[in-house]
JSON list of C-alpha atoms in Angstrom, two decimals:
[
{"chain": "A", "resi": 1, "resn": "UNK", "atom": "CA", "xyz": [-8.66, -10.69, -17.20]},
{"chain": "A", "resi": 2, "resn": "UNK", "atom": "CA", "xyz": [-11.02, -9.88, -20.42]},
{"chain": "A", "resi": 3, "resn": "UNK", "atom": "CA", "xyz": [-14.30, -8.66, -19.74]},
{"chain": "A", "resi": 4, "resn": "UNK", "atom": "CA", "xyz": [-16.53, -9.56, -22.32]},
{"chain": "A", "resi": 5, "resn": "UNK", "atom": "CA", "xyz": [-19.23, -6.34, -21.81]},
{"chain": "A", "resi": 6, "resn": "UNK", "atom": "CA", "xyz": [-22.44, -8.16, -23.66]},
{"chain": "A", "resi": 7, "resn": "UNK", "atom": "CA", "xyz": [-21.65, -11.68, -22.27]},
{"chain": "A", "resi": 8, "resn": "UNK", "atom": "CA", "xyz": [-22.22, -9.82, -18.77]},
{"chain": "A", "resi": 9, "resn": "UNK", "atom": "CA", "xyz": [-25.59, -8.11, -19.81]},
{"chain": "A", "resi": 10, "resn": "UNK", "atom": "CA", "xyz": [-26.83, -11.60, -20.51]},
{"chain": "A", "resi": 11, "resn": "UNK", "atom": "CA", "xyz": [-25.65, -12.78, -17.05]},
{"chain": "A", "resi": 12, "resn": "UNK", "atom": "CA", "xyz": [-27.05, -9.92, -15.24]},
{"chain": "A", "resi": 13, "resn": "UNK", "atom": "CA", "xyz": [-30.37, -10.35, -17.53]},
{"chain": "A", "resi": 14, "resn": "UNK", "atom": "CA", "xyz": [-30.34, -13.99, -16.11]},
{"chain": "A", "resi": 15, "resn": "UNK", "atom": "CA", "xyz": [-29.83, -13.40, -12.59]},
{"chain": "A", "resi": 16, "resn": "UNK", "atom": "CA", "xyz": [-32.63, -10.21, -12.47]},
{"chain": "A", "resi": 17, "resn": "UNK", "atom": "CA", "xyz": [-35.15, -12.78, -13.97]},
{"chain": "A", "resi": 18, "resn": "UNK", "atom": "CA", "xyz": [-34.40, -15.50, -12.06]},
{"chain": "A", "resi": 19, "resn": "UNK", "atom": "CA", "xyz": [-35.62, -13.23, -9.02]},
{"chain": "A", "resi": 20, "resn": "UNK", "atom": "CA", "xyz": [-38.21, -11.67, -11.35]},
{"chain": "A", "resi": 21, "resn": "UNK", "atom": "CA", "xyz": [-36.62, -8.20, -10.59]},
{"chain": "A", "resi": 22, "resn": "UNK", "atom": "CA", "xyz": [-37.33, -7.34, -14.40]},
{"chain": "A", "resi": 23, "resn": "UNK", "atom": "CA", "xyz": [-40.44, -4.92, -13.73]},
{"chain": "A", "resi": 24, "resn": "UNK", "atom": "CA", "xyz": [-38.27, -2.97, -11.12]},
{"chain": "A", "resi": 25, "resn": "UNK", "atom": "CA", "xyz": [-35.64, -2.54, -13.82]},
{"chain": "A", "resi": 26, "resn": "UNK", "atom": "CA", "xyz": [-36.89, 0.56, -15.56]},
{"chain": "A", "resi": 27, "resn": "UNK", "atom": "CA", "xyz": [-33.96, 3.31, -16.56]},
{"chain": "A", "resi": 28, "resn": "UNK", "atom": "CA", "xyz": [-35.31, 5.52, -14.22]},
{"chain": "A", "resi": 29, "resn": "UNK", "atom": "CA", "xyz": [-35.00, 3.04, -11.30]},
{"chain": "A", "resi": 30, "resn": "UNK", "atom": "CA", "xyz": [-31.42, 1.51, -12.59]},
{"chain": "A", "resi": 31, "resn": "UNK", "atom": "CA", "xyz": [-29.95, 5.41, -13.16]},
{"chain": "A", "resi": 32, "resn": "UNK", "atom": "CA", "xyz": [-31.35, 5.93, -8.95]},
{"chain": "A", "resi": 33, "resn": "UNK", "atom": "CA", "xyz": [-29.78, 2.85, -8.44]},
{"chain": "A", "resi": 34, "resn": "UNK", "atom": "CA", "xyz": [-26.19, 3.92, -10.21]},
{"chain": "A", "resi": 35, "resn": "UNK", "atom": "CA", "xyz": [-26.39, 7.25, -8.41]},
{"chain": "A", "resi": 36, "resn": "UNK", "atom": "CA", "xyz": [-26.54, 5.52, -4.73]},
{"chain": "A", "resi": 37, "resn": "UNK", "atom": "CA", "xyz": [-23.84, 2.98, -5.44]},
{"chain": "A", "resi": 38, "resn": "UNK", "atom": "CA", "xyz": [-21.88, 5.79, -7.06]},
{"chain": "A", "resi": 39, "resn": "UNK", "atom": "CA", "xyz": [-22.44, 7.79, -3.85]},
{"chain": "A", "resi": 40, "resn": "UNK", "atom": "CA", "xyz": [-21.61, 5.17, -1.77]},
{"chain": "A", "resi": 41, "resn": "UNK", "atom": "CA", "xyz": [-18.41, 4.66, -3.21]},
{"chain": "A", "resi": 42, "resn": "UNK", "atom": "CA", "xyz": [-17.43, 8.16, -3.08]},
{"chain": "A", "resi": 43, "resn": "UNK", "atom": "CA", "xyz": [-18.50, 7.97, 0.58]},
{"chain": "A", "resi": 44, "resn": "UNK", "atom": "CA", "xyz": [-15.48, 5.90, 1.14]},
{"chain": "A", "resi": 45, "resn": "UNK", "atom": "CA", "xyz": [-13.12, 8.79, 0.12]},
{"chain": "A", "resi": 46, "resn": "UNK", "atom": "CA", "xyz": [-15.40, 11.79, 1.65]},
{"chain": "A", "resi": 47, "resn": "UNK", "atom": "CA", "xyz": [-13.00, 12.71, 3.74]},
{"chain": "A", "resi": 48, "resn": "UNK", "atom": "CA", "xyz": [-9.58, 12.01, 2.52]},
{"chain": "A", "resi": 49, "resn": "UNK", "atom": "CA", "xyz": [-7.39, 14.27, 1.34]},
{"chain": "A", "resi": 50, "resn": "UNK", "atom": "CA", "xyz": [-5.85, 13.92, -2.47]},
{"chain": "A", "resi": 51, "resn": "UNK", "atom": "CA", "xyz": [-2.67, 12.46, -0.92]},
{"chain": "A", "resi": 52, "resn": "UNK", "atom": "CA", "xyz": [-4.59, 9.41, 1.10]},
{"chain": "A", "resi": 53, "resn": "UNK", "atom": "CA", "xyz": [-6.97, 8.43, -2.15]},
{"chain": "A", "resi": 54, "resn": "UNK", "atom": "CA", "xyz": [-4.02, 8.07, -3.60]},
{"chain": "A", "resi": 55, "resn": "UNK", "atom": "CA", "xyz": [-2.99, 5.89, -1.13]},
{"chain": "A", "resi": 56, "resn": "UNK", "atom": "CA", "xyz": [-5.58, 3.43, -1.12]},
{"chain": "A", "resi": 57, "resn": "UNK", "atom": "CA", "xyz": [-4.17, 1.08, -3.77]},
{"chain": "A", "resi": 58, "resn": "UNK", "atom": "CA", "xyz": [-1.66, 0.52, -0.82]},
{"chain": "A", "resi": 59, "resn": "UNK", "atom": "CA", "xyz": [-4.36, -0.46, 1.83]},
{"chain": "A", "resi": 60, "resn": "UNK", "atom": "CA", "xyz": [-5.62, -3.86, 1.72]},
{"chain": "A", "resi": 61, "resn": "UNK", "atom": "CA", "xyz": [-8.79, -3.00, 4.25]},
{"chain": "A", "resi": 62, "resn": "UNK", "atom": "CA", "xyz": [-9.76, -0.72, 1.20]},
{"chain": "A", "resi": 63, "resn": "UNK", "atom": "CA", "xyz": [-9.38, -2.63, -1.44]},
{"chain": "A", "resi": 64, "resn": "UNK", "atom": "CA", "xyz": [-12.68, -4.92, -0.87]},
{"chain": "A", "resi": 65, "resn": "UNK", "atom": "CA", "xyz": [-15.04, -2.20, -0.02]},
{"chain": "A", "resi": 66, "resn": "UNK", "atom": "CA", "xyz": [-14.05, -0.20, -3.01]},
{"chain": "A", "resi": 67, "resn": "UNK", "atom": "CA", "xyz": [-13.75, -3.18, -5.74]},
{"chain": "A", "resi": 68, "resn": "UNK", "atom": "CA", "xyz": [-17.46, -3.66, -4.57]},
{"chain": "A", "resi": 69, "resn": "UNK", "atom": "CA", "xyz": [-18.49, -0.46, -5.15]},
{"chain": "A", "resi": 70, "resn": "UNK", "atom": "CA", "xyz": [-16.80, -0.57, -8.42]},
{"chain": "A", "resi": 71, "resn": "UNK", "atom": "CA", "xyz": [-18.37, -3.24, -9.45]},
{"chain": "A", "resi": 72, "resn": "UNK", "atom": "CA", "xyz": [-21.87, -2.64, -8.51]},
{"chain": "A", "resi": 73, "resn": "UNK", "atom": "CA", "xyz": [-21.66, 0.57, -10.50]},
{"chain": "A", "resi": 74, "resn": "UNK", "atom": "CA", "xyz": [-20.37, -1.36, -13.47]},
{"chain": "A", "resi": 75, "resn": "UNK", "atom": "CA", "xyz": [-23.29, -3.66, -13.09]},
{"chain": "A", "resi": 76, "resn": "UNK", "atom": "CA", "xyz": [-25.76, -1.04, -13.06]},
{"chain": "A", "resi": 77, "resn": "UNK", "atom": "CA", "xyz": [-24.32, 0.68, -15.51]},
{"chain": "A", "resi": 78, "resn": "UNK", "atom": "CA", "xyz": [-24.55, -2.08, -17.55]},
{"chain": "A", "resi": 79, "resn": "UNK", "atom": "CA", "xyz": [-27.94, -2.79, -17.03]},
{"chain": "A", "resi": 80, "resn": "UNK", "atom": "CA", "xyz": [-29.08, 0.39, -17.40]},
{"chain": "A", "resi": 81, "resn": "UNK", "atom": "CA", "xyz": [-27.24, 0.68, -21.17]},
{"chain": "A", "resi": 82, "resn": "UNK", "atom": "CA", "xyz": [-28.86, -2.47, -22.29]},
{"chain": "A", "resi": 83, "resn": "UNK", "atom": "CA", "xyz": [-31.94, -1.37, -20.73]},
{"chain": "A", "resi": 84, "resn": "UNK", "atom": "CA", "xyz": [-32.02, 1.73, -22.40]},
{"chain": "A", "resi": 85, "resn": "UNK", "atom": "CA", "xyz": [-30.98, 0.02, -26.04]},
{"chain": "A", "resi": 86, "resn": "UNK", "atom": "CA", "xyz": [-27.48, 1.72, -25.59]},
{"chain": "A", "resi": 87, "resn": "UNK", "atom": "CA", "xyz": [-24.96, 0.06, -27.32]},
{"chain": "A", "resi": 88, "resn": "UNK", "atom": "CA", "xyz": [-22.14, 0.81, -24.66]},
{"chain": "A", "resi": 89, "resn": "UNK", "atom": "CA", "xyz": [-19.07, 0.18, -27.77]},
{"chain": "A", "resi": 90, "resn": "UNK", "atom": "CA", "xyz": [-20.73, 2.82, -30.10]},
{"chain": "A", "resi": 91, "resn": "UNK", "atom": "CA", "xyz": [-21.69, 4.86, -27.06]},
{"chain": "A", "resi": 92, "resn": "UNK", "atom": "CA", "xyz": [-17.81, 5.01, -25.79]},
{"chain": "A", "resi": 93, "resn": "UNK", "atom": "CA", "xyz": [-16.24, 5.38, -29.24]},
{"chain": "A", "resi": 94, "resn": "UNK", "atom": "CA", "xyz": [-18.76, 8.19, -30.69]},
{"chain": "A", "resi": 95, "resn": "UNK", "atom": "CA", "xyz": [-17.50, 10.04, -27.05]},
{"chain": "A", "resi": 96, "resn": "UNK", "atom": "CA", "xyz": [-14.22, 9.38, -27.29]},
{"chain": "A", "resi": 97, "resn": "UNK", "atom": "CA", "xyz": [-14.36, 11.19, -30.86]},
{"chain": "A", "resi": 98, "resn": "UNK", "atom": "CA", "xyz": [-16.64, 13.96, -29.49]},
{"chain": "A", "resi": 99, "resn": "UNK", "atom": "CA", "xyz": [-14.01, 14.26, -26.25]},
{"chain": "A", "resi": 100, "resn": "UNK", "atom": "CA", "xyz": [-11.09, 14.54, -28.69]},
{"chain": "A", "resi": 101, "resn": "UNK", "atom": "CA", "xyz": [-13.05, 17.45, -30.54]},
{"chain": "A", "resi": 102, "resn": "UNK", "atom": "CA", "xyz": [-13.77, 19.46, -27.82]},
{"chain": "A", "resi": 103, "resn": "UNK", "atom": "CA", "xyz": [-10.68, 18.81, -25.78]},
{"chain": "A", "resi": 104, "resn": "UNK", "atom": "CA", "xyz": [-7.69, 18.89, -28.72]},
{"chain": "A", "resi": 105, "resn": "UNK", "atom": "CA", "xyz": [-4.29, 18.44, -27.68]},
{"chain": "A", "resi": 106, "resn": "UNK", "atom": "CA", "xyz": [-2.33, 21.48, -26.96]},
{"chain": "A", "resi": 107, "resn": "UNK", "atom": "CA", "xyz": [0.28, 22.57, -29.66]},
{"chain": "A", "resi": 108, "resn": "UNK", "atom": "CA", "xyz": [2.85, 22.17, -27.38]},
{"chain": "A", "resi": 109, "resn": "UNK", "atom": "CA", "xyz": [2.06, 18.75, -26.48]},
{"chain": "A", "resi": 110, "resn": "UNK", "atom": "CA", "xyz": [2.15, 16.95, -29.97]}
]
């Protein structure tokens, strides 16, 4: 499945206004919002080891709870780039370049 990134901003831009959310949907109130549903997904691995995160792709009472949290971080996310005028293809690309700058390759691995 394709996600079409700007197709969703528009949905999500639909759906806030249809519940006339759009004057709680500052960036400083999306990037609180991100943070909780970021820390609410990492509350699902708090206390697993490395071996049994690894693990969860295996069980199925998992894989609900964390495809939510996935997703609502993607959603905020989202909203919070088009909120913000951040245009999230540029944004990724100019890192990726910046990434590859500061973290080269090592010689040996060429």
């Amino acid at each position: 499945m394709s996600v079409d990134l700007t197709e969703l901003q528009a949905r999500l831009r639909v759906f806030a206004a249809q519940r006339q959310w759009q004057p709680f949907h500052t960036p400083k109130n999306l990037a609180m919002a991100l943070m909780v549903e970021a820390a609410e997904l990492a509350e699902i691995f708090q206390w697993m080891t490395p071996e049994q995160s690894l693990a969860v792709r295996e069980d199925p009472a998992l894989k609900e709870p964390i495809a939510d949290e996935v997703a609502d971080v993607l959603l905020y996310l989202l909203q919070l780039a088009d909120h913000a005028g951040v245009d999230l293809a540029e944004a990724v690309e100019h890192k990726l370049r910046k990434n590859a700058v500061k973290h080269p390759v090592p010689d040996g691995l060429k």
